[in-house]
Tab-separated table of C-alpha atoms in Angstrom:
chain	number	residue	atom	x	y	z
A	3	UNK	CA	5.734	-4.833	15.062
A	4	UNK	CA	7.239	-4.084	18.447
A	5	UNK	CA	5.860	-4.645	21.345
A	6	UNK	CA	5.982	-2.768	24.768
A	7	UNK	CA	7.993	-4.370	28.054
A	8	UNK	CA	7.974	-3.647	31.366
A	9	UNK	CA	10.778	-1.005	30.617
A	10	UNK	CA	9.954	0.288	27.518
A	11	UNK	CA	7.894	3.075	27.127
A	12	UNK	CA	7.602	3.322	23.282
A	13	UNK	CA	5.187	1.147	21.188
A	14	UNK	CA	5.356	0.752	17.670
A	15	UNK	CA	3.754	-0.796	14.478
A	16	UNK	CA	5.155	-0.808	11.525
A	17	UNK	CA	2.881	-0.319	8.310
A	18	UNK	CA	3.377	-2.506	4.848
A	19	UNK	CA	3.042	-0.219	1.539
A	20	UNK	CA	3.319	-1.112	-1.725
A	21	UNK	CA	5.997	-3.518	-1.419
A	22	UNK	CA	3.976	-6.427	-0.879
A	23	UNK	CA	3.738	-9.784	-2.876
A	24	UNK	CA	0.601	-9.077	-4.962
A	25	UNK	CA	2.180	-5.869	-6.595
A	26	UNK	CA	5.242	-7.402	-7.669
A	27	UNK	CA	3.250	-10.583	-9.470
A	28	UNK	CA	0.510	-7.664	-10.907
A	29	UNK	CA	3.838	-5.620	-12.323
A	30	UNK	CA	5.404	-9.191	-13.644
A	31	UNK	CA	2.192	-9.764	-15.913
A	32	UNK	CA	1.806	-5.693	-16.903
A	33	UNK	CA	5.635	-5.926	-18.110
A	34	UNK	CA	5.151	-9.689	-19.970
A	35	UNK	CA	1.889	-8.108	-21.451
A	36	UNK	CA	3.413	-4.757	-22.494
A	37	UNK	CA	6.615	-6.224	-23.799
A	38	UNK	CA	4.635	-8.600	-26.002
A	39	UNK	CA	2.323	-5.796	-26.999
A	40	UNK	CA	5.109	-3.453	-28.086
A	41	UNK	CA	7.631	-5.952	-30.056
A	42	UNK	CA	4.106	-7.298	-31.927
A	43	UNK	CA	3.562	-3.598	-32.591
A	44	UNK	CA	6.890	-3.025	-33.830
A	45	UNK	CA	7.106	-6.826	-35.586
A	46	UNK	CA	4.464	-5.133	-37.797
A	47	UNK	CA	6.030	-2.090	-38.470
A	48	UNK	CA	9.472	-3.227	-39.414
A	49	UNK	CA	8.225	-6.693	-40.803
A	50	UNK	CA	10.601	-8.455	-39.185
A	51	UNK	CA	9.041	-10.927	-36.227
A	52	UNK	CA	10.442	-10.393	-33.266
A	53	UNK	CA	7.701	-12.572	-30.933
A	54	UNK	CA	8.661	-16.336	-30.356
A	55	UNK	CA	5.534	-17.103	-30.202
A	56	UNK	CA	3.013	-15.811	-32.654
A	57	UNK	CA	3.842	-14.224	-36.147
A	58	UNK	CA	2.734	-10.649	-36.218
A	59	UNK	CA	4.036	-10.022	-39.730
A	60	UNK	CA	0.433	-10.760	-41.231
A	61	UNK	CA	-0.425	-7.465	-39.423
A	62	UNK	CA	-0.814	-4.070	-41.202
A	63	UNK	CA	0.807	-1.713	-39.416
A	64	UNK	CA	-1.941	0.679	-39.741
A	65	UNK	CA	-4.541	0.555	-37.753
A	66	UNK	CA	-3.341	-2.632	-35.972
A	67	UNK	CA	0.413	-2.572	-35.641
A	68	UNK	CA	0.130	1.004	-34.207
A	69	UNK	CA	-2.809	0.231	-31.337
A	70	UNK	CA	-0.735	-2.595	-30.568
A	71	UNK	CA	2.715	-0.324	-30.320
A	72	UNK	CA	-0.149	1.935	-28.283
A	73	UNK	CA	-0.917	-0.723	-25.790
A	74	UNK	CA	2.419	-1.623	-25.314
A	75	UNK	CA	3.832	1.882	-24.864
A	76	UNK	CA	1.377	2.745	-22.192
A	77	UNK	CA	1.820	-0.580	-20.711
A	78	UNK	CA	5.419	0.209	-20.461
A	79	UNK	CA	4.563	3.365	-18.509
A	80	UNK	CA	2.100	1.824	-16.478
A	81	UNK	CA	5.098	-0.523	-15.431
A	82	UNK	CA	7.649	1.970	-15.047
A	83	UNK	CA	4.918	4.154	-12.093
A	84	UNK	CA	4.603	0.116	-10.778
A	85	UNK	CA	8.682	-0.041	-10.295
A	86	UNK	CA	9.139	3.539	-8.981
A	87	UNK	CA	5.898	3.354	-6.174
A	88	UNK	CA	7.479	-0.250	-5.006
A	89	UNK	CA	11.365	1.521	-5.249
A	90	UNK	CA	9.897	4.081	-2.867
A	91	UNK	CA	7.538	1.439	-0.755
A	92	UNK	CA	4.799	4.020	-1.104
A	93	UNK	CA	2.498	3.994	1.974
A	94	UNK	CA	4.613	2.409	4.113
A	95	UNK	CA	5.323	4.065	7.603
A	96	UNK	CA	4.530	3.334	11.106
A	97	UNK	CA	2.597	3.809	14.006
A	98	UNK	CA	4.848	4.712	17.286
A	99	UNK	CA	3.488	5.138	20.875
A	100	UNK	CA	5.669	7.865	23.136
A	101	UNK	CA	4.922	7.748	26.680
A	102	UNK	CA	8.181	9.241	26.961
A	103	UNK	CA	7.431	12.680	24.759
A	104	UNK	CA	3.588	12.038	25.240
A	105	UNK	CA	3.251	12.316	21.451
A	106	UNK	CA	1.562	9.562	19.029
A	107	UNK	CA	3.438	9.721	15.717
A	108	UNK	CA	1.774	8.319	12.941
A	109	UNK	CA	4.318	7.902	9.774
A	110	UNK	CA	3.466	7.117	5.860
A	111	UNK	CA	5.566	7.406	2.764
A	112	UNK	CA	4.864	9.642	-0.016
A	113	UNK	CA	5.482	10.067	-3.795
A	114	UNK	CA	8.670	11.895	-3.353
A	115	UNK	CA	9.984	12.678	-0.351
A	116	UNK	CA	8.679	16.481	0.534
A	117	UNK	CA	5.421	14.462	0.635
A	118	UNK	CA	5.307	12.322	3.659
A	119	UNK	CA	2.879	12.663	6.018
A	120	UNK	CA	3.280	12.398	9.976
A	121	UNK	CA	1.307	13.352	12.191
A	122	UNK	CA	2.117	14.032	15.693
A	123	UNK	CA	-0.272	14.241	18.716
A	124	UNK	CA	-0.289	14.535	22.283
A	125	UNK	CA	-0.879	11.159	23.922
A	126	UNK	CA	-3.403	13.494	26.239
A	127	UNK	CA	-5.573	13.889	23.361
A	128	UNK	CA	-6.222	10.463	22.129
A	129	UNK	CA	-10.024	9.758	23.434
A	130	UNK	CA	-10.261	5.980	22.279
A	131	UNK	CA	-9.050	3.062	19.841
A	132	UNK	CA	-11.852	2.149	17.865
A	133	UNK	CA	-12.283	-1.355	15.688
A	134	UNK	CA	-14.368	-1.385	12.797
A	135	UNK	CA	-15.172	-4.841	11.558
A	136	UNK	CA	-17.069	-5.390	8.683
A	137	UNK	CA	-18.133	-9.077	6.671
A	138	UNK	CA	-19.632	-9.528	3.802
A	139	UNK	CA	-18.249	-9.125	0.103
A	140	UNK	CA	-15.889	-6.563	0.838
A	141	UNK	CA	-14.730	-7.180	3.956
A	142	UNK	CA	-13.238	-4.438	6.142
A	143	UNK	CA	-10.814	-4.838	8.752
A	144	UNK	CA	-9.874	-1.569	10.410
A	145	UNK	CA	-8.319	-0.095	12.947
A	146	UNK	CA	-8.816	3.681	14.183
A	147	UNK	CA	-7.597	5.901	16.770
A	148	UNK	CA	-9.977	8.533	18.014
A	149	UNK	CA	-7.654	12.462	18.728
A	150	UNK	CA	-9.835	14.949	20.136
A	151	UNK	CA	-10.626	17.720	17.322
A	152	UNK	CA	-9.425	15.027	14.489
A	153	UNK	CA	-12.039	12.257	14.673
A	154	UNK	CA	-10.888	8.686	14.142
A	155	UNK	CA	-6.892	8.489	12.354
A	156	UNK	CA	-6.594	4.795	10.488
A	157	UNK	CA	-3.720	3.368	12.470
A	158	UNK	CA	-4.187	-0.123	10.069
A	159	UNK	CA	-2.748	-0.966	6.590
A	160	UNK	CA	-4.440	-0.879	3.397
A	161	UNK	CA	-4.321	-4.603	1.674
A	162	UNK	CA	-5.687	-7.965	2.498
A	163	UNK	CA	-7.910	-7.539	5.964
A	164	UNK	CA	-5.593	-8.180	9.015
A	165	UNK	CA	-7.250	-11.672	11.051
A	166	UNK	CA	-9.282	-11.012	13.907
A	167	UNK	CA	-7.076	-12.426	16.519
A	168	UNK	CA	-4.181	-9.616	15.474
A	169	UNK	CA	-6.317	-6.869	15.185
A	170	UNK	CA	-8.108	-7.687	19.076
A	171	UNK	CA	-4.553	-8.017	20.229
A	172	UNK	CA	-2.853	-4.842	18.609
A	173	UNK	CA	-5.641	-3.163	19.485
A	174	UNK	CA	-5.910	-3.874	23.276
A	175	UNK	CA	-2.004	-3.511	23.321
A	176	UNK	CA	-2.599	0.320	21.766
A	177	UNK	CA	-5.576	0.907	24.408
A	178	UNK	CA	-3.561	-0.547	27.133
A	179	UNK	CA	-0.079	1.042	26.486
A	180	UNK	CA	-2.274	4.597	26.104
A	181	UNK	CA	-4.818	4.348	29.145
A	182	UNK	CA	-7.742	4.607	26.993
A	183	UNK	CA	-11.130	2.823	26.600
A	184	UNK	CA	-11.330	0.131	23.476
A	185	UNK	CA	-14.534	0.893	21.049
A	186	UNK	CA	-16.406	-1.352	18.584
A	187	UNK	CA	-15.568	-5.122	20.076
């Protein structure tokens, strides 16, 4: 996140995407899972054991040995979409602020690079910054900015809800740096 000064005339926010903490210890324990599914799989087919921890050779390859290979080969893919999205931090971006240009540029990561998305806007048609809070079970944390002819753009990352105290602050700074009213506190 950077944030305006006196001379500076371009705010921005940059968005976390799927490089984050919790995706890296989910793909850890799909790849310990798959592995173990595919060499108990292929213990059983070649009757030689190949786990250090449990002895698969009491398994008949068919039906058993093969839904384990099964499991373990589509675990394997499943990890291999896991590394590729986090090589390519998919959903990542940011959010920049041009008083300069008079544009609002909002930034995210794609699948392969002819799929990015940005979206660019003329400061003169933002209406509003709106915050959505939300409590309960499924808490919801958001924040939105309101174009005229677009209705309300998410400007906040998907994840773990953002505290209270950053989203208030980001979200005066936005209202502030653009001249527009604040919604929804």
């Amino acid at each position: 996140m950077v944030a305006p000064t006196s001379q500076s005339n371009v705010l921005r926010y940059d968005i976390v995407g799927s490089r984050r903490f919790s995706n890296y210890c989910f793909a850890v324990i799909v790849a310990i899972g798959a592995s173990g599914f595919l060499l108990a799989g292929l213990s059983s087919f070649l009757k030689i054991n190949l786990l250090p921890v449990a002895d698969p050779l009491q398994l008949d390859f068919v039906p058993q040995g093969l839904a384990l290979s099964f499991y373990g080969v589509a675990g394997t893919l499943l990890e291999l979409y896991l590394l590729y999205v986090m090589l390519i931090d998919y959903g990542s971006g940011y959010n920049k602020f041009d008083r300069d240009n008079g544009k609002v540029t909002i930034f995210r990561r794609g699948l392969t690079s002819k799929r990015n998305f940005e979206f660019n806007y003329k400061i003169a048609d933002v209406q509003a910054v709106r915050v959505e809070i939300r409590e309960g079970l499924s808490p919801k944390r958001a924040l939105y900015l309101r174009v005229k002819g677009k209705g309300d753009l998410p400007l906040s990352e998907v994840g773990q809800p953002i505290s209270l105290s950053v989203l208030e602050d980001r979200a005066a700074a936005i209202a502030k740096f653009l001249a527009v009213p604040l919604e929804g506190l």
